[in-house]
């Protein structure tokens, strides 16, 4: 049953991705302006030659067909602005940094958020609880482009604990502040979710039973209460990855990291069609896949979920 | 609505009483009002224009003996006036985009929920697909569609994709009320589908819609700042909180007030709208405490 559900969900990703690709392809092409709009207008002949070289003079539907054919072969086409680079090369360069950043942020958020939320729930309505929850409100409300520069200011410029910006391969110190900036709202959200659902679970009968049969409180929490209480956190992991991907655009800009997020922004500013498309395909499939994994994980953890 | 029963009035009066008792929400509402007034009246109190360059006072900190109350930026432009101009843009855009998403989301959700069946399936499938893509992608694709600088058109468009959650909420509410007797009564007295949707369903989902709309405004403000921070939104010499924060972040080593002033306003606004939204939720939906 589970397997069939999993297969159906996996099969559902492909048409969704196809619709996303098709829609974004045509929307981007309808946009006024193009990659060859420079401050100084190009002579019409040169412009025509350039457009012919990139196949932009063909009918839109033919360009679309070619793009899809390229995609199947893993070829995202050439970048219009970063001459001599293919979009595939650009993304392959930046993606490892972005993935490392995002993954570390989600892991950190789980490692800190769940214990904080548990602590707040166990000490409900104590100063500890209020303290943690106030910080969580702040963490959710503050955007990364405010906290990022502030962290750089405090921990980079004044305390000199970590570098303010930049990146060196293999030197993790450069990733500390970006990862914390990216993880902060996720930590806050996970802490809130964990607290809320643990409070609910603790009121349930099976917890009372576990206590009644004389289990130490530690075991009641860790073995019985926490597992069902973490289900909402698991289903939040899908949106969380989308959030982290979005946040990495800002964090990479603030801290000058050579990730792939900045290509989406630069591509949009420069009307670099293929670069924007490439980013949408890669990040879109990434989000869809991670959402899928989170959903399947949820079904695996919660025996009450039925597949129809 | 003249035919509203006393019980309905009682509900709103109750909600208002609950909201007034919520100190955080009331403080937040007052602050929002004050900041709005300041944003629209404040700039005319200063002798400076938002894009005027003061060659004698470049990058001066706040509190220096001159008439730049919150200091100036690298180009000698008055930070007090620029920040308030940014707040103006943020508030207008937050409201505009929220209204658009409200309009589409309520109609879409109510229609899908009321009609049900295949149409409901199709309409919610569209929502699912748009949902599966990080919102910011749609926004960035859209930002390529418009001339940069025409931020109002951009936000009309962002509101036009920001209705997804609203549609889901309204659909759920509609599903739960469409089997009620008063709908049956309306059907029996010959009211058509559009009439039932607009006169009977939509007024009955107002509560959750207000709550969610209050929480949408800060999201939209955040999006505008986010885009302007990345250089995709408001363009020079126009100022937005996001673009000011970006400039400030680049100058923070020597001129930290250029970061702190716009960031302070943005954070205050966001917190206030969130507290107000939470307060409204507690006031309008007492079950969910």
Coordinates of C-alpha atoms in Angstrom, one line a residue, chain A residues 13-29 31 64 67-68 71 76 87-88 90-92 95 242 245-246 249 260-269 271-289, chain B residues 129-130 132-145 232:
Chain A
X13 CA 6.3 15.1 -9.6
X14 CA 7.1 14.8 -13.3
X15 CA 3.9 16.5 -14.7
X16 CA 4.1 19.2 -12.0
X17 CA 7.7 19.9 -13.0
X18 CA 6.7 19.9 -16.7
X19 CA 4.0 22.5 -16.0
X20 CA 6.3 24.7 -14.0
X21 CA 8.9 24.6 -16.8
X22 CA 6.4 25.3 -19.5
X23 CA 4.8 28.2 -17.7
X24 CA 8.0 29.9 -16.7
X25 CA 9.5 29.4 -20.2
X26 CA 6.6 31.3 -21.8
X27 CA 6.2 33.9 -19.1
X28 CA 9.9 34.8 -19.2
X29 CA 9.8 35.1 -23.0
X31 CA 8.7 39.8 -20.8
X64 CA 10.6 25.7 -26.5
X67 CA 14.9 23.7 -24.8
X68 CA 13.1 20.6 -23.7
X71 CA 16.9 19.5 -20.8
X76 CA 20.6 23.9 -19.9
X87 CA 24.3 27.4 -17.5
X88 CA 25.1 23.8 -16.5
X90 CA 27.5 27.9 -13.7
X91 CA 25.0 25.9 -11.6
X92 CA 27.4 23.0 -11.1
X95 CA 25.2 24.4 -6.2
X242 CA 11.6 25.9 0.3
X245 CA 16.3 27.9 -0.6
X246 CA 14.6 31.3 -0.7
X249 CA 19.4 34.1 -2.1
X260 CA 24.1 29.4 -7.1
X261 CA 21.3 31.5 -5.5
X262 CA 22.8 34.7 -6.8
X263 CA 22.5 33.5 -10.4
X264 CA 18.7 33.6 -10.0
X265 CA 18.8 37.2 -9.0
X266 CA 21.5 38.3 -11.5
X267 CA 19.7 36.3 -14.3
X268 CA 16.5 38.1 -13.6
X269 CA 18.2 41.5 -13.6
X271 CA 17.2 39.1 -18.6
X272 CA 19.4 36.1 -18.9
X273 CA 16.6 33.7 -20.0
X274 CA 18.5 30.4 -19.9
X275 CA 20.1 31.1 -16.5
X276 CA 16.8 31.9 -14.9
X277 CA 15.2 28.9 -16.5
X278 CA 18.1 26.6 -15.4
X279 CA 17.8 27.9 -11.8
X280 CA 14.0 27.3 -11.8
X281 CA 14.4 23.8 -13.2
X282 CA 17.1 22.9 -10.6
X283 CA 15.6 24.5 -7.6
X284 CA 12.1 23.5 -8.6
X285 CA 13.0 19.8 -8.8
X286 CA 14.9 20.2 -5.6
X287 CA 11.9 21.6 -3.7
X288 CA 9.5 19.0 -5.3
X289 CA 11.8 16.1 -4.3
Chain B
X129 CA 1.0 23.3 -8.4
X130 CA 1.6 27.0 -7.7
X132 CA 4.9 23.5 -4.9
X133 CA 7.2 26.2 -6.3
X134 CA 8.9 28.5 -3.8
X135 CA 6.9 31.7 -3.9
X136 CA 10.0 33.7 -4.5
X137 CA 10.5 32.0 -7.9
X138 CA 7.2 33.2 -9.2
X139 CA 8.0 36.7 -7.8
X140 CA 11.3 36.7 -9.6
X141 CA 9.9 35.5 -12.8
X142 CA 7.2 38.2 -12.6
X143 CA 9.8 40.9 -11.8
X144 CA 11.3 40.2 -15.2
X145 CA 7.9 40.8 -16.8
X232 CA 14.7 43.7 -8.2

